[in-house]
Coordinates of C-alpha atoms in Angstrom, one line a residue:
Chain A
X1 CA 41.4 -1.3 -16.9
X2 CA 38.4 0.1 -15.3
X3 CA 35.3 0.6 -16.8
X4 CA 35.0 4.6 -17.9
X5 CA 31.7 6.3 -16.2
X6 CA 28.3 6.5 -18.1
X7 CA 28.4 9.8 -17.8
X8 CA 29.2 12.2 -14.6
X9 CA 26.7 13.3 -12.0
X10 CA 26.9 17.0 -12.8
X11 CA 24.4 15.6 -15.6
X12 CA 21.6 14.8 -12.9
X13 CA 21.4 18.6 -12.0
X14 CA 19.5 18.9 -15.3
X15 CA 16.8 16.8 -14.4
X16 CA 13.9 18.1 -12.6
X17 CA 13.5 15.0 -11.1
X18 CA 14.6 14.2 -7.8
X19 CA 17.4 11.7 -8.4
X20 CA 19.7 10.1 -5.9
X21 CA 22.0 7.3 -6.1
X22 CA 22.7 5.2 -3.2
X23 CA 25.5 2.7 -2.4
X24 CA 26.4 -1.2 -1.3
X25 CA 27.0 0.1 2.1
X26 CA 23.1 2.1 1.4
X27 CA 25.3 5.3 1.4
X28 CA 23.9 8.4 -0.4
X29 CA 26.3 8.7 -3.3
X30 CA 24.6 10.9 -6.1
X31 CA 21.9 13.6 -5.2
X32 CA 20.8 16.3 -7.5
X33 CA 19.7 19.6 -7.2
X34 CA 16.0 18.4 -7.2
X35 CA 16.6 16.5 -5.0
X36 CA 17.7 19.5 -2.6
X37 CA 14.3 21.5 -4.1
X38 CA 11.9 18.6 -3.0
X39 CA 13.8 18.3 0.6
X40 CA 15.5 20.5 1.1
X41 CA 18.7 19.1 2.2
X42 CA 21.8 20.1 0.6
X43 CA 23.7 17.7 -1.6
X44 CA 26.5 18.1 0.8
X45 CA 24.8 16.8 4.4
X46 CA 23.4 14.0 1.9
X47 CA 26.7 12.9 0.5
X48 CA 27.5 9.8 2.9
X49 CA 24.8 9.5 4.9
X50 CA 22.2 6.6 4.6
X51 CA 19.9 6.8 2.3
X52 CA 17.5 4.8 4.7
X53 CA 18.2 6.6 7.9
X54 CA 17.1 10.2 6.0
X55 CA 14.0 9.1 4.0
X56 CA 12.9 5.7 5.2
X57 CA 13.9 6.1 9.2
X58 CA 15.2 2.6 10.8
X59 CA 11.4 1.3 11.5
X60 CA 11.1 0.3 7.6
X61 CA 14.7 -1.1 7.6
X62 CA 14.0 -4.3 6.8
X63 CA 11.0 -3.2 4.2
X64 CA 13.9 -0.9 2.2
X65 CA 16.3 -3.9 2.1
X66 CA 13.8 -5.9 0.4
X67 CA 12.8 -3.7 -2.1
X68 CA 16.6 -3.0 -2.8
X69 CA 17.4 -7.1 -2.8
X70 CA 15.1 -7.8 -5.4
X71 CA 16.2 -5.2 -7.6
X72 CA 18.0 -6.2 -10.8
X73 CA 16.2 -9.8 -10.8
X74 CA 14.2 -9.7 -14.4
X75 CA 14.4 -6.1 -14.4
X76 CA 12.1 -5.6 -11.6
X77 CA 11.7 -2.4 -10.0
X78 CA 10.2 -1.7 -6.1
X79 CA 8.3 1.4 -5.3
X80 CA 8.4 2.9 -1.4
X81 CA 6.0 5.8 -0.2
X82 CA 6.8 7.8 2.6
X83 CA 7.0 10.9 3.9
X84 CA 9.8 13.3 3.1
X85 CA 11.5 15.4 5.6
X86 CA 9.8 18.8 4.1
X87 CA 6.3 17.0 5.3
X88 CA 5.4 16.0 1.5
X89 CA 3.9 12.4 0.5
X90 CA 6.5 10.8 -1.4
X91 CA 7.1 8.2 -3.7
X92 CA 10.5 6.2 -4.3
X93 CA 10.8 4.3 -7.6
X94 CA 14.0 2.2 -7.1
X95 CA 16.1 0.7 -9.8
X96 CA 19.4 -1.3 -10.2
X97 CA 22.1 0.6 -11.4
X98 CA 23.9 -0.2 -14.5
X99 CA 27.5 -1.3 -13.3
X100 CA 29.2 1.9 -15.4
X101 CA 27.5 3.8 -12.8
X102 CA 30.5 2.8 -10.5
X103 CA 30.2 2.8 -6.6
X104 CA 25.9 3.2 -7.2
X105 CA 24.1 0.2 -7.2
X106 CA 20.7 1.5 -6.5
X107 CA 19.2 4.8 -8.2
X108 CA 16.2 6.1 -5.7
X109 CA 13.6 8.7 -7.7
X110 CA 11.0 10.6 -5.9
X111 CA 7.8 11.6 -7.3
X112 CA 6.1 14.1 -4.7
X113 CA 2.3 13.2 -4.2
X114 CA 1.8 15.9 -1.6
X115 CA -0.9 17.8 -3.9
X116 CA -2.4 14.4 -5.8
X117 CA -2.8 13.5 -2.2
X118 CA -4.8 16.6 -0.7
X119 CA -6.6 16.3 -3.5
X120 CA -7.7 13.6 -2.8
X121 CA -8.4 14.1 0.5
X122 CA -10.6 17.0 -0.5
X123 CA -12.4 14.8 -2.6
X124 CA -12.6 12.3 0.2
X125 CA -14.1 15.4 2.3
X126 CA -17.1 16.7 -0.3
X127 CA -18.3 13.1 -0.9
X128 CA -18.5 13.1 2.9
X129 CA -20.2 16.7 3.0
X130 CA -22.5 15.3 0.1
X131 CA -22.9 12.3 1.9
X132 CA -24.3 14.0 5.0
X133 CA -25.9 17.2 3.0
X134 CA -28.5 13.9 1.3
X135 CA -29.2 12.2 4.8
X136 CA -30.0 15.9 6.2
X137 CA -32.2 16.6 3.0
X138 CA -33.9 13.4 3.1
X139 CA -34.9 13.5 6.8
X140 CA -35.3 17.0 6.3
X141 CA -38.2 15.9 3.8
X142 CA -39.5 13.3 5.7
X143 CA -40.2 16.2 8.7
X144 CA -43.1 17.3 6.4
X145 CA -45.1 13.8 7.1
X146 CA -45.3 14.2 10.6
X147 CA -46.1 17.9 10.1
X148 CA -48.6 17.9 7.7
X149 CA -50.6 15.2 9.9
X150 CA -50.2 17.8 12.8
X151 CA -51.6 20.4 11.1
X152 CA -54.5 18.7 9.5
X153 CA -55.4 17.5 12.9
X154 CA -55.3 21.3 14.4
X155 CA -56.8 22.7 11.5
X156 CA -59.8 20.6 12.2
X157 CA -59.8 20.9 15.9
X158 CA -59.7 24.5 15.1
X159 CA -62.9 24.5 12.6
X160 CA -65.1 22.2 15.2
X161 CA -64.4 24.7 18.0
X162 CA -65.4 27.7 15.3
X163 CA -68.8 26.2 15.0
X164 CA -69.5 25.1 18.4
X165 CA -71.0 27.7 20.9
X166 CA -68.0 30.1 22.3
X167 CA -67.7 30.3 26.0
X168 CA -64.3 31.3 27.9
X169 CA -63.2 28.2 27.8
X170 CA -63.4 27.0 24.4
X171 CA -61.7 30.6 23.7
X172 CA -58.6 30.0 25.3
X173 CA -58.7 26.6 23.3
X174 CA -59.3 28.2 20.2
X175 CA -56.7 30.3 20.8
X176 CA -54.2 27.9 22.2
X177 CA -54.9 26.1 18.9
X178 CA -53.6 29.0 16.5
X179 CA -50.7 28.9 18.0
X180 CA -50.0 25.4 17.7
X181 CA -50.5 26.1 14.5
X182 CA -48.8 28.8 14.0
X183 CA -45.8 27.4 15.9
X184 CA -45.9 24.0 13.5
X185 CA -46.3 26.1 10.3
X186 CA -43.2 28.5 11.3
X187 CA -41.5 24.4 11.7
X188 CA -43.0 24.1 8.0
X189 CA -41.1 27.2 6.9
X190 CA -38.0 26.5 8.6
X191 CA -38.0 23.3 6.6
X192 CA -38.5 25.3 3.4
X193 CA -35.9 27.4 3.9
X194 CA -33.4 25.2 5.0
X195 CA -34.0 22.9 1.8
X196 CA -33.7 25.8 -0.6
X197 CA -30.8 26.8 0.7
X198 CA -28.9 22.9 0.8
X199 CA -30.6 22.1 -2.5
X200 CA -31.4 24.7 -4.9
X201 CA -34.6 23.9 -6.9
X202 CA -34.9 25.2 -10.6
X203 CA -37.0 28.0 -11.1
X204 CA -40.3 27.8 -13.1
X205 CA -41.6 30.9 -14.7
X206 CA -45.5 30.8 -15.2
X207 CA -47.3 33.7 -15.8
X208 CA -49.1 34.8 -12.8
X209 CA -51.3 38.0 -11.2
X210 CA -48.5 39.9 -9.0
X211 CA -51.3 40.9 -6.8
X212 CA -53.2 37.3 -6.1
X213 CA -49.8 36.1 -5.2
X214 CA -49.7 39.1 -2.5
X215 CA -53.1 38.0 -1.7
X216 CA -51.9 34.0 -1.4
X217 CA -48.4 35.4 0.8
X218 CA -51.0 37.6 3.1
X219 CA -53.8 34.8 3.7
X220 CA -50.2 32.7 4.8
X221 CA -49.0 35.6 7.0
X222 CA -52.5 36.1 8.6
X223 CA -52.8 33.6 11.8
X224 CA -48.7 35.2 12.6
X225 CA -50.2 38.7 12.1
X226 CA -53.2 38.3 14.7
X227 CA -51.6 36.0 17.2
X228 CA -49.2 39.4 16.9
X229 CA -51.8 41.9 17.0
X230 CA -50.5 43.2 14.2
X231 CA -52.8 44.7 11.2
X232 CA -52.0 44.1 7.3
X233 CA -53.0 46.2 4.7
X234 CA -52.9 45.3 0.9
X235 CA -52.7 48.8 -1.1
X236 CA -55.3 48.8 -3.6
X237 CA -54.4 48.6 -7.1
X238 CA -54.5 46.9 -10.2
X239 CA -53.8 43.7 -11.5
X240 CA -50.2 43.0 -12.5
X241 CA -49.4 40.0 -14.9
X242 CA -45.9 39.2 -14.6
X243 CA -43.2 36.0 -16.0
X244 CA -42.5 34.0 -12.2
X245 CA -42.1 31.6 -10.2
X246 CA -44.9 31.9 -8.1
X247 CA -44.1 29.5 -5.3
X248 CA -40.2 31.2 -4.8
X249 CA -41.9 34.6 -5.0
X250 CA -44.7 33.9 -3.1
X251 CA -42.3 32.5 -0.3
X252 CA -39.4 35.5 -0.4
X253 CA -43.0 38.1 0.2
X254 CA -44.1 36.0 3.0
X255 CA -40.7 35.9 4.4
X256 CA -41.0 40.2 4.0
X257 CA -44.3 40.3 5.7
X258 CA -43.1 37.7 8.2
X259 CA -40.1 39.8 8.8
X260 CA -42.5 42.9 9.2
X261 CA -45.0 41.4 11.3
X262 CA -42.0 40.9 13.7
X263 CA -40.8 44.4 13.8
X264 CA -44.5 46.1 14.1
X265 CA -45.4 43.9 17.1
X266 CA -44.4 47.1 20.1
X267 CA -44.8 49.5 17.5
X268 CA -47.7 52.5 18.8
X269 CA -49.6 51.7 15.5
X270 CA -48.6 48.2 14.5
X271 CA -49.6 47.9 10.7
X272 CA -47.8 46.2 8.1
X273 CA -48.5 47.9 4.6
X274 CA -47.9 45.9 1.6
X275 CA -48.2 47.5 -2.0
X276 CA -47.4 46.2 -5.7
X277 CA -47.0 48.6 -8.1
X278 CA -45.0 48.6 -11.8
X279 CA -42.2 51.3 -11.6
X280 CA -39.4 51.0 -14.5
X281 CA -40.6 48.2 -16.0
X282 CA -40.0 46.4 -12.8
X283 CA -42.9 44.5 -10.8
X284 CA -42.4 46.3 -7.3
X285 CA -43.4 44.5 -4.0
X286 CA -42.8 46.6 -1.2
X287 CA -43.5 45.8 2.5
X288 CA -43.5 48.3 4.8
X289 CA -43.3 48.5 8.8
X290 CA -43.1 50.6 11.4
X291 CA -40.2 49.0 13.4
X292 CA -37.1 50.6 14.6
X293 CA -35.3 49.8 11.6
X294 CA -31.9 47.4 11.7
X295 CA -28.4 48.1 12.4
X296 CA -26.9 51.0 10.1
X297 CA -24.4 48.8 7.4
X298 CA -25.3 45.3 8.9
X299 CA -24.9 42.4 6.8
X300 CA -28.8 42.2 6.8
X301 CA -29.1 39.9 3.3
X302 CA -26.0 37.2 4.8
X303 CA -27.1 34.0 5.7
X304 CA -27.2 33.5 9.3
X305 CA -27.1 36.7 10.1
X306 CA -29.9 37.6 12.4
X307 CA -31.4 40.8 14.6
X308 CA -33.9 38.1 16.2
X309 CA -33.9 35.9 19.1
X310 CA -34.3 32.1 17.6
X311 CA -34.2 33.7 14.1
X312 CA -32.3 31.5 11.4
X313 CA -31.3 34.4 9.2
X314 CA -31.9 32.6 6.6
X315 CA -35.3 34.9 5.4
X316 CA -33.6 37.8 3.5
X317 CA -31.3 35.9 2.0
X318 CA -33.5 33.7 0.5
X319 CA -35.5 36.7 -0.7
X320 CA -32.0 38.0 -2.4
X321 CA -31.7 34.1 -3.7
X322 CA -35.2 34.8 -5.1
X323 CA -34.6 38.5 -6.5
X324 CA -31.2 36.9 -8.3
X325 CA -33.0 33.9 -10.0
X326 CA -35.3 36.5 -11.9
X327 CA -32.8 39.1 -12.5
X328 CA -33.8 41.5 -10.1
X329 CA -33.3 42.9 -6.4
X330 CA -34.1 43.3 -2.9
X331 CA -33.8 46.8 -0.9
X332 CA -33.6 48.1 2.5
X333 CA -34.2 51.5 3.3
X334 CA -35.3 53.1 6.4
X335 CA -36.6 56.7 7.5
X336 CA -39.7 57.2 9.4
X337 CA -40.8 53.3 8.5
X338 CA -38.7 50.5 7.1
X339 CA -39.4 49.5 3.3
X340 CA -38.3 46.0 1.6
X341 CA -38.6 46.6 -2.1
X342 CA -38.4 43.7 -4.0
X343 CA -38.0 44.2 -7.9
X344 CA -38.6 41.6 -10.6
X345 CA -38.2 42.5 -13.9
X346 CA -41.5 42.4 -16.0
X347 CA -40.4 40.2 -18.9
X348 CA -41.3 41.2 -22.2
X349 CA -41.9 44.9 -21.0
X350 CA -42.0 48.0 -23.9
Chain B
X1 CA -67.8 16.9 -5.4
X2 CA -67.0 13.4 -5.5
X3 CA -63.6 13.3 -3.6
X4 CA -61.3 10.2 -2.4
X5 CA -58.4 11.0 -0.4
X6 CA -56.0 8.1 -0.4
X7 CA -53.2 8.5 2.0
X8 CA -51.1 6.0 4.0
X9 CA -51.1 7.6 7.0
X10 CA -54.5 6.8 9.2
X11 CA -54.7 10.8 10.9
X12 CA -53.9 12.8 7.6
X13 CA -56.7 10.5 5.5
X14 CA -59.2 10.7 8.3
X15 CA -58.8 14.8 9.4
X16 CA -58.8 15.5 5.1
X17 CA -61.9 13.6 4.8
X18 CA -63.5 15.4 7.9
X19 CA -62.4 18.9 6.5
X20 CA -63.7 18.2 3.3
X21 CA -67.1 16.5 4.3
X22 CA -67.4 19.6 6.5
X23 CA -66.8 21.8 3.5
X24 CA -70.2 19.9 1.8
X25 CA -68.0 17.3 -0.4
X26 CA -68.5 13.4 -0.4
X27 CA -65.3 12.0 0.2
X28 CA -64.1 8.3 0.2
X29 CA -61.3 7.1 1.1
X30 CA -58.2 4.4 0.3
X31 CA -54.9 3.7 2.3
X32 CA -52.9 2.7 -0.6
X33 CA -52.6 3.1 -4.3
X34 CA -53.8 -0.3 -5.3
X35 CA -57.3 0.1 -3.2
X36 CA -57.4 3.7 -4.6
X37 CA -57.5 2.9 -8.5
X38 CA -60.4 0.5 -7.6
X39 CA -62.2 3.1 -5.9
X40 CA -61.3 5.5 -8.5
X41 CA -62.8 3.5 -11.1
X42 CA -65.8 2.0 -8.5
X43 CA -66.4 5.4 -7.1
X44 CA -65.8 7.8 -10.0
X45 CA -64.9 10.6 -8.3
X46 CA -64.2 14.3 -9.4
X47 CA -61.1 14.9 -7.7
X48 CA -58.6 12.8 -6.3
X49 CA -56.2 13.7 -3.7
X50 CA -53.1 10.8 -3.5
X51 CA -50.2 11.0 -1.3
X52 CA -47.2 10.2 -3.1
X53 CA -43.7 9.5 -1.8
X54 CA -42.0 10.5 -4.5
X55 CA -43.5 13.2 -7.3
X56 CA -42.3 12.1 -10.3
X57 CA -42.0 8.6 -10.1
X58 CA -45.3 7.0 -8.6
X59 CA -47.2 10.5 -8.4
X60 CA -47.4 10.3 -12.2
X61 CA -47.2 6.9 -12.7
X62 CA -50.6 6.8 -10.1
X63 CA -52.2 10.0 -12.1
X64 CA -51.4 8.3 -15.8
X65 CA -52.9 4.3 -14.3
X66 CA -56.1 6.9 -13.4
X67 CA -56.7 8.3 -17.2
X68 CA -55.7 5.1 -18.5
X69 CA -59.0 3.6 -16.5
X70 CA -60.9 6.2 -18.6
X71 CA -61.4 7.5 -14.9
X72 CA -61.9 11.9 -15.4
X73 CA -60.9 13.2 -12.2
X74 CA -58.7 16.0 -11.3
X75 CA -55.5 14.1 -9.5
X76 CA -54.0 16.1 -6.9
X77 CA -50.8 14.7 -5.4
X78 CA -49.6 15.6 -2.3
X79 CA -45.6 14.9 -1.1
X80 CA -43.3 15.7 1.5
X81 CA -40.9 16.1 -1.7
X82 CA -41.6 19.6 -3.8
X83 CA -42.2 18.7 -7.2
X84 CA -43.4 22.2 -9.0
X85 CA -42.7 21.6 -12.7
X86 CA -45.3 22.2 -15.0
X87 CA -47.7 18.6 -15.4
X88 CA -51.2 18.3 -17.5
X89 CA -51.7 15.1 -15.5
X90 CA -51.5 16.1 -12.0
X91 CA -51.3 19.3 -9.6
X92 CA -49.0 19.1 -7.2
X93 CA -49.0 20.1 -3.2
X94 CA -46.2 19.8 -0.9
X95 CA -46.9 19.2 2.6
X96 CA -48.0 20.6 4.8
X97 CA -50.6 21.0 3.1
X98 CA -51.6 24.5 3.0
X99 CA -55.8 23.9 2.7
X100 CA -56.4 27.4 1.2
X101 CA -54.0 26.5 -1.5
X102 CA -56.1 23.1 -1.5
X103 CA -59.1 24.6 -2.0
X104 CA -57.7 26.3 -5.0
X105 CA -56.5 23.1 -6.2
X106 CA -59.7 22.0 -6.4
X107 CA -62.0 22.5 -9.7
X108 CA -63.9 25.3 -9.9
X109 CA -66.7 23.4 -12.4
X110 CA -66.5 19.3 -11.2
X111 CA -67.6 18.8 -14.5
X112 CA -65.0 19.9 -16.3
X113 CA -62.6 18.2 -14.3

């Protein structure tokens, strides 16, 4: 009298597992419909063939056989990984069979890693993008060392030359000295700018005199504005106390005037006019030049996206980073002369 | 004013010193933070400029050993590493340092530094 089945295998379709039975001669004998999902071969072409051949291939033979020989003793089970014919990462888990299960000695169940396993690549990728984005930050920083000492040094060359008696020579030395140092502090500002934008700082709001801090960005902006030839003119007005973060603020309207300088330099009357005024309860810096204007519908505020030759295009999006942080905005428009309008809300405004 | 301008780096401490003799200050000077709080306390200066490697650990630790030497002094530390949050102990500069924004650093009345 034989031995009448567990069950029948029309039972495994039910599962969404991927289950597939295999037999003495490693023979696929059972193989569900999830199994057909998962890899998709049909439970026909896998009837009969080996089990080893289709998900193992005859380099891990021997390693399959193992697994399957210790099966059964003390219950153990043996787990396989490979990958499956779709491409996915899978997992076997291989168990005896219970003898009612008739010609299947070994059931094989896949578990498909593919997605725990790009996850985890991914992962693998952003601590390695993290990894690299702190080295660049750190040396980044240290740049500032060497540069400060530069600076210091040119700054004084610069002031022993101012008081010593000007001929032609020590002219063309004064002036070869402001542009060291202007070169070095554009080095300084590419160094800011790339920091803000690997690691964005918190913002500090202080309140602060909208005007000064024009007065602060303009004093920067002066050595690029004469080695330029270029003229800068602070509209006169009143003061202007506003909630900011001076140093962000202070940066995105240098960047403007920077940006300005650069456009007046072959215009016929090369003047940069800079006013701050309070319009709609807004603090309003706008920055004017008399430049050709950019490209109609470029992506002007984009990182990276530049109209200059060496230019980062880093600049107006920083000053759009800058506008965000206190709730405000940055504007382009263009008709006889370009404007930059950058608005900040005036906290606390009636 | 009574300024000392400690720094580790040999060109920084010696072109600070000349800028700021040459703007009328008396300025000593220390290489490291040890030799600088015994000159802060042997030299009692009005303004002290430190270099700091990293703001928030030894740039305050350095400005809070200062009061704690009942020294006065304003403590301005500079650092290749931004640090702009608000501090009653210390003002903070991030080279390069930019010398107009130095020279606003700098207390308008010593005395009430």
């Amino acid at each position: 009298m034989t031995t009448p089945p567990l069950f029948t295998l029309d039972v495994l379709d039910d599962l969404d597992l991927c289950v597939s039975g295999i037999d003495a001669g490693g023979a696929i004998r059972a193989f569900n419909r999830a199994c057909t999902a998962l890899t998709g071969i049909e439970r026909e072409a896998a009837f009969g063939s080996s089990w080893i051949e289709r998900f193992a291939g005859d380099g891990r033979r021997a390693e399959v056989l193992a697994h399957w020989e210790r099966l059964g003793q003390d219950g153990a089970t043996g787990s396989f990984e490979a990958l499956g014919p779709a491409g996915q990462s899978l997992r076997w888990q291989f168990s005896r069979a219970h003898e009612r299960a008739g010609v299947i000695v070994v059931w094989a169940v896949a578990i498909d890693l593919t997605h725990e396993r790009a996850g985890s690549a991914r992962a693998r990728e952003l601590d390695r993008v993290a990894a690299m984005g702190n080295l660049i930050s750190g040396l980044t920083h240290e740049l500032r060392n060497p540069l400060n000492g530069a600076l210091l040094q040119l700054a004084l060359a610069e002031r022993s030359l101012a008081r010593a008696e000007l001929d032609e020579r020590t002219r063309t030395a004064q002036a070869a000295i402001e542009h060291a140092s202007e070169e070095v502090r554009r080095i300084a500002v590419l160094i800011d700018d790339f920091l803000v934008f690997v690691r964005p700082q918190p913002v500090y709001l202080g309140r602060t005199d909208a005007r000064t801090l024009v007065e602060h960005a303009l004093e920067r902006a002066e050595p690029r504005a004469r080695n330029a030839g270029v003229d800068l003119a602070l509209a006169p007005g009143p003061t202007l106390e506003v909630a900011l973060d001076a140093t962000r603020v202070e940066s995105a309207i240098y960047h403007l005037i920077a940006n300005a300088i650069d456009a007046a330099v072959n215009a016929a009357t090369p003047i940069v006019h800079v006013r701050v005024l309070a319009r709609d309860n807004a603090c309003v810096f706008e920055i004017e030049d008399p430049g050709p204007g950019l490209p109609a519908g470029a992506p002007i505020f984009d990182p990276f996206y530049t109209t200059k030759q060496g230019g980062t295009g880093l600049g107006l999006s920083i000053v759009q980073r800058v506008a965000a942080e206190h709730g405000g905005k940055v504007s382009y428009s263009h008709h006889e002369a370009t404007v930059f309008a950058l608005a900040l809300p005036i906290v606390g405004a009636s | 004013m009574r300024i000392l301008v400690i720094s580790p780096f040999p060109t920084d401490r010696a072109a600070l010193a000349a800028l700021l003799v040459a703007d009328g200050h008396q300025v000593t000077t220390a290489n490291d933070h040890a030799d600088g709080l015994a000159r802060a306390v042997g030299d009692a200066p009005q303004v002290i400029l430190v270099d700091v490697r990293i703001p928030e650990a030894d740039g305050l630790a350095f400005a809070r050993a200062v009061a704690a030497r009942d020294v006065h002094a304003r403590v301005i530390g500079m650092s290749a590493r931004a640090h702009r949050g608000p501090s009653a102990d210390i003002v903070w500069l991030t080279k390069p340092i930019d010398l107009a924004q130095l020279e606003r650093a700098l207390p308008a009345d010593p005395r009430a530094a």
